[in-house]
mmCIF file of C-alpha atoms in Angstrom:
data_model
loop_
_atom_site.group_PDB
_atom_site.id
_atom_site.type_symbol
_atom_site.label_atom_id
_atom_site.label_comp_id
_atom_site.label_asym_id
_atom_site.label_seq_id
_atom_site.Cartn_x
_atom_site.Cartn_y
_atom_site.Cartn_z
ATOM 1 C CA GLN A 1 -3.537 -9.454 -30.434
ATOM 2 C CA VAL A 2 -4.933 -6.713 -28.111
ATOM 3 C CA GLN A 3 -2.614 -5.717 -25.484
ATOM 4 C CA LEU A 4 -3.271 -3.041 -22.401
ATOM 5 C CA VAL A 5 -0.281 -2.880 -20.075
ATOM 6 C CA GLU A 6 -0.791 -0.377 -16.972
ATOM 7 C CA SER A 7 2.069 1.353 -15.452
ATOM 8 C CA GLY A 8 2.428 4.351 -12.711
ATOM 9 C CA GLY A 9 0.680 2.680 -10.103
ATOM 10 C CA GLY A 10 2.526 3.122 -5.729
ATOM 11 C CA LEU A 11 2.062 4.321 -2.826
ATOM 12 C CA VAL A 12 1.303 7.883 -2.429
ATOM 13 C CA GLN A 13 -0.047 9.878 1.071
ATOM 14 C CA PRO A 14 -3.204 11.362 1.217
ATOM 15 C CA GLY A 15 -3.274 14.273 -0.807
ATOM 16 C CA GLY A 16 -0.800 13.647 -3.181
ATOM 17 C CA SER A 17 -0.652 12.859 -6.890
ATOM 18 C CA LEU A 18 0.130 9.757 -9.287
ATOM 19 C CA ARG A 19 -0.095 9.892 -12.878
ATOM 20 C CA LEU A 20 -1.333 6.079 -14.741
ATOM 21 C CA SER A 21 -0.569 5.225 -17.830
ATOM 22 C CA CYS A 22 -1.850 2.416 -20.279
ATOM 23 C CA ALA A 23 0.123 1.542 -23.397
ATOM 24 C CA ALA A 24 -2.124 -0.146 -25.986
ATOM 25 C CA SER A 25 -0.970 -2.266 -28.651
ATOM 26 C CA GLY A 26 -2.780 -4.696 -31.282
ATOM 27 C CA PHE A 27 -5.764 -2.580 -32.339
ATOM 28 C CA THR A 28 -6.675 0.574 -33.769
ATOM 29 C CA PHE A 29 -6.202 2.571 -30.708
ATOM 30 C CA THR A 30 -8.356 5.469 -32.341
ATOM 31 C CA SER A 31 -11.091 4.297 -33.028
ATOM 32 C CA TYR A 32 -12.482 3.125 -29.701
ATOM 33 C CA TRP A 33 -13.720 4.668 -26.319
ATOM 34 C CA MET A 34 -11.278 4.012 -23.569
ATOM 35 C CA TYR A 35 -12.184 3.536 -19.716
ATOM 36 C CA TRP A 36 -10.188 3.397 -16.347
ATOM 37 C CA VAL A 37 -11.921 1.158 -13.847
ATOM 38 C CA ARG A 38 -10.624 0.396 -10.197
ATOM 39 C CA GLN A 39 -11.290 -2.408 -7.638
ATOM 40 C CA ALA A 40 -10.671 -1.709 -4.266
ATOM 41 C CA PRO A 41 -9.935 -4.316 -1.635
ATOM 42 C CA GLY A 42 -12.722 -6.868 -0.983
ATOM 43 C CA LYS A 43 -15.248 -4.436 -3.722
ATOM 44 C CA GLY A 44 -16.648 -4.728 -7.084
ATOM 45 C CA LEU A 45 -15.487 -3.189 -10.091
ATOM 46 C CA GLU A 46 -16.198 -0.006 -10.430
ATOM 47 C CA TRP A 47 -15.916 2.625 -13.128
ATOM 48 C CA VAL A 48 -13.763 5.676 -12.967
ATOM 49 C CA SER A 49 -13.662 7.637 -16.327
ATOM 50 C CA VAL A 50 -14.177 7.306 -19.981
ATOM 51 C CA ILE A 51 -13.027 9.102 -22.379
ATOM 52 C CA SER A 52 -14.102 9.259 -26.704
ATOM 53 C CA PRO A 53 -11.942 7.868 -29.567
ATOM 54 C CA ASN A 54 -11.118 11.229 -30.047
ATOM 55 C CA GLY A 55 -10.586 12.932 -26.928
ATOM 56 C CA GLY A 56 -13.151 15.259 -26.889
ATOM 57 C CA THR A 57 -15.867 13.917 -25.005
ATOM 58 C CA LYS A 58 -14.483 12.684 -21.782
ATOM 59 C CA TYR A 59 -16.595 11.548 -18.277
ATOM 60 C CA TYR A 60 -16.124 10.912 -14.592
ATOM 61 C CA LYS A 61 -17.834 9.521 -11.676
ATOM 62 C CA ASP A 62 -18.641 11.671 -9.369
ATOM 63 C CA SER A 63 -16.325 11.038 -6.567
ATOM 64 C CA VAL A 64 -13.544 11.725 -8.520
ATOM 65 C CA LYS A 65 -14.501 14.772 -10.650
ATOM 66 C CA ASP A 66 -12.203 17.753 -10.553
ATOM 67 C CA ARG A 67 -9.338 15.481 -9.028
ATOM 68 C CA PHE A 68 -9.131 12.958 -12.151
ATOM 69 C CA THR A 69 -8.306 13.908 -15.855
ATOM 70 C CA ILE A 70 -8.530 11.206 -18.668
ATOM 71 C CA SER A 71 -6.606 12.128 -21.384
ATOM 72 C CA ARG A 72 -5.026 9.773 -24.862
ATOM 73 C CA ASP A 73 -2.154 10.648 -26.931
ATOM 74 C CA ASN A 74 -3.766 8.400 -30.155
ATOM 75 C CA ASP A 75 -0.209 9.210 -32.067
ATOM 76 C CA GLU A 76 1.188 7.018 -29.137
ATOM 77 C CA ASN A 77 -1.632 4.910 -28.479
ATOM 78 C CA ALA A 78 -1.598 5.663 -24.921
ATOM 79 C CA LEU A 79 -4.246 6.204 -22.281
ATOM 80 C CA TYR A 80 -3.506 8.441 -19.478
ATOM 81 C CA LEU A 81 -5.330 8.849 -15.659
ATOM 82 C CA GLN A 82 -3.538 12.245 -13.508
ATOM 83 C CA MET A 83 -5.086 11.510 -9.993
ATOM 84 C CA TYR A 84 -4.595 14.600 -8.018
ATOM 85 C CA SER A 85 -5.846 15.192 -4.193
ATOM 86 C CA LEU A 86 -5.763 11.398 -3.923
ATOM 87 C CA LYS A 87 -7.786 10.335 -0.729
ATOM 88 C CA ALA A 88 -7.514 6.866 1.184
ATOM 89 C CA GLU A 89 -10.144 5.589 -0.722
ATOM 90 C CA ASP A 90 -9.129 5.741 -3.861
ATOM 91 C CA THR A 91 -6.780 3.032 -3.309
ATOM 92 C CA ALA A 92 -7.293 0.255 -5.670
ATOM 93 C CA VAL A 93 -6.209 -1.539 -8.608
ATOM 94 C CA TYR A 94 -6.750 0.475 -11.667
ATOM 95 C CA TYR A 95 -7.395 -1.250 -14.948
ATOM 96 C CA CYS A 96 -7.137 0.119 -18.494
ATOM 97 C CA ALA A 97 -9.942 -1.431 -20.577
ATOM 98 C CA GLN A 98 -10.888 -1.048 -24.431
ATOM 99 C CA ASP A 99 -14.696 -1.243 -25.379
ATOM 100 C CA LYS A 100 -16.029 -4.181 -27.252
ATOM 101 C CA LYS A 101 -17.338 -2.051 -30.319
ATOM 102 C CA PRO A 102 -15.081 0.412 -32.213
ATOM 103 C CA HIS A 103 -16.816 4.071 -32.302
ATOM 104 C CA PHE A 104 -19.042 3.405 -29.786
ATOM 105 C CA ARG A 105 -19.593 3.785 -25.949
ATOM 106 C CA THR A 106 -21.332 0.227 -24.513
ATOM 107 C CA VAL A 107 -20.606 0.714 -20.850
ATOM 108 C CA VAL A 108 -22.445 2.682 -19.159
ATOM 109 C CA THR A 109 -23.282 1.212 -16.158
ATOM 110 C CA ASP A 110 -21.449 2.202 -12.496
ATOM 111 C CA ASN A 111 -20.313 -1.033 -11.761
ATOM 112 C CA PRO A 112 -19.401 -3.257 -14.944
ATOM 113 C CA ARG A 113 -17.616 -6.443 -15.518
ATOM 114 C CA LEU A 114 -14.382 -6.893 -16.793
ATOM 115 C CA GLU A 115 -15.836 -9.308 -19.391
ATOM 116 C CA ASP A 116 -18.519 -5.714 -20.545
ATOM 117 C CA PHE A 117 -14.770 -4.895 -22.081
ATOM 118 C CA GLY A 118 -13.333 -5.915 -24.876
ATOM 119 C CA ALA A 119 -10.265 -6.324 -23.470
ATOM 120 C CA TRP A 120 -8.316 -5.177 -20.385
ATOM 121 C CA GLY A 121 -4.868 -5.294 -18.779
ATOM 122 C CA ARG A 122 -3.621 -6.433 -15.756
ATOM 123 C CA GLY A 123 -3.918 -3.818 -13.690
ATOM 124 C CA THR A 124 -1.658 -1.020 -11.434
ATOM 125 C CA ARG A 125 -2.056 -1.157 -8.074
ATOM 126 C CA VAL A 126 -2.540 2.570 -6.070
ATOM 127 C CA THR A 127 -2.460 2.656 -2.252
ATOM 128 C CA VAL A 128 -3.275 6.175 -0.835
ATOM 129 C CA SER A 129 -1.802 5.771 3.201
ATOM 130 C CA SER A 130 0.294 8.027 5.892
#
């Protein structure tokens, strides 16, 4: 079965960096657009970034552009999110998620639901605080 396991979250001071990882298994990783989404305390889910199956196309939420970098290693079935210059407003649980359909990007809303994705992990918590 499809499994997505996030790691790398933690407590970091404002201005700090973290690298999130997502280990994927149970599906043909190279066929899917992959996402990072997040849910801040008391708020709804928001899309952060997405990457195409071959890694050649990437999109970012405006508020994280130039601070976050999404990448993938298709040999290792892994998805990453490198985060720099972290701000308090980046505090959230971060989830990696698989698109529902291979080869297509179907989730284009800024505020998706987890059910819009084919699969998602349990999340990793990022807390940005001094």
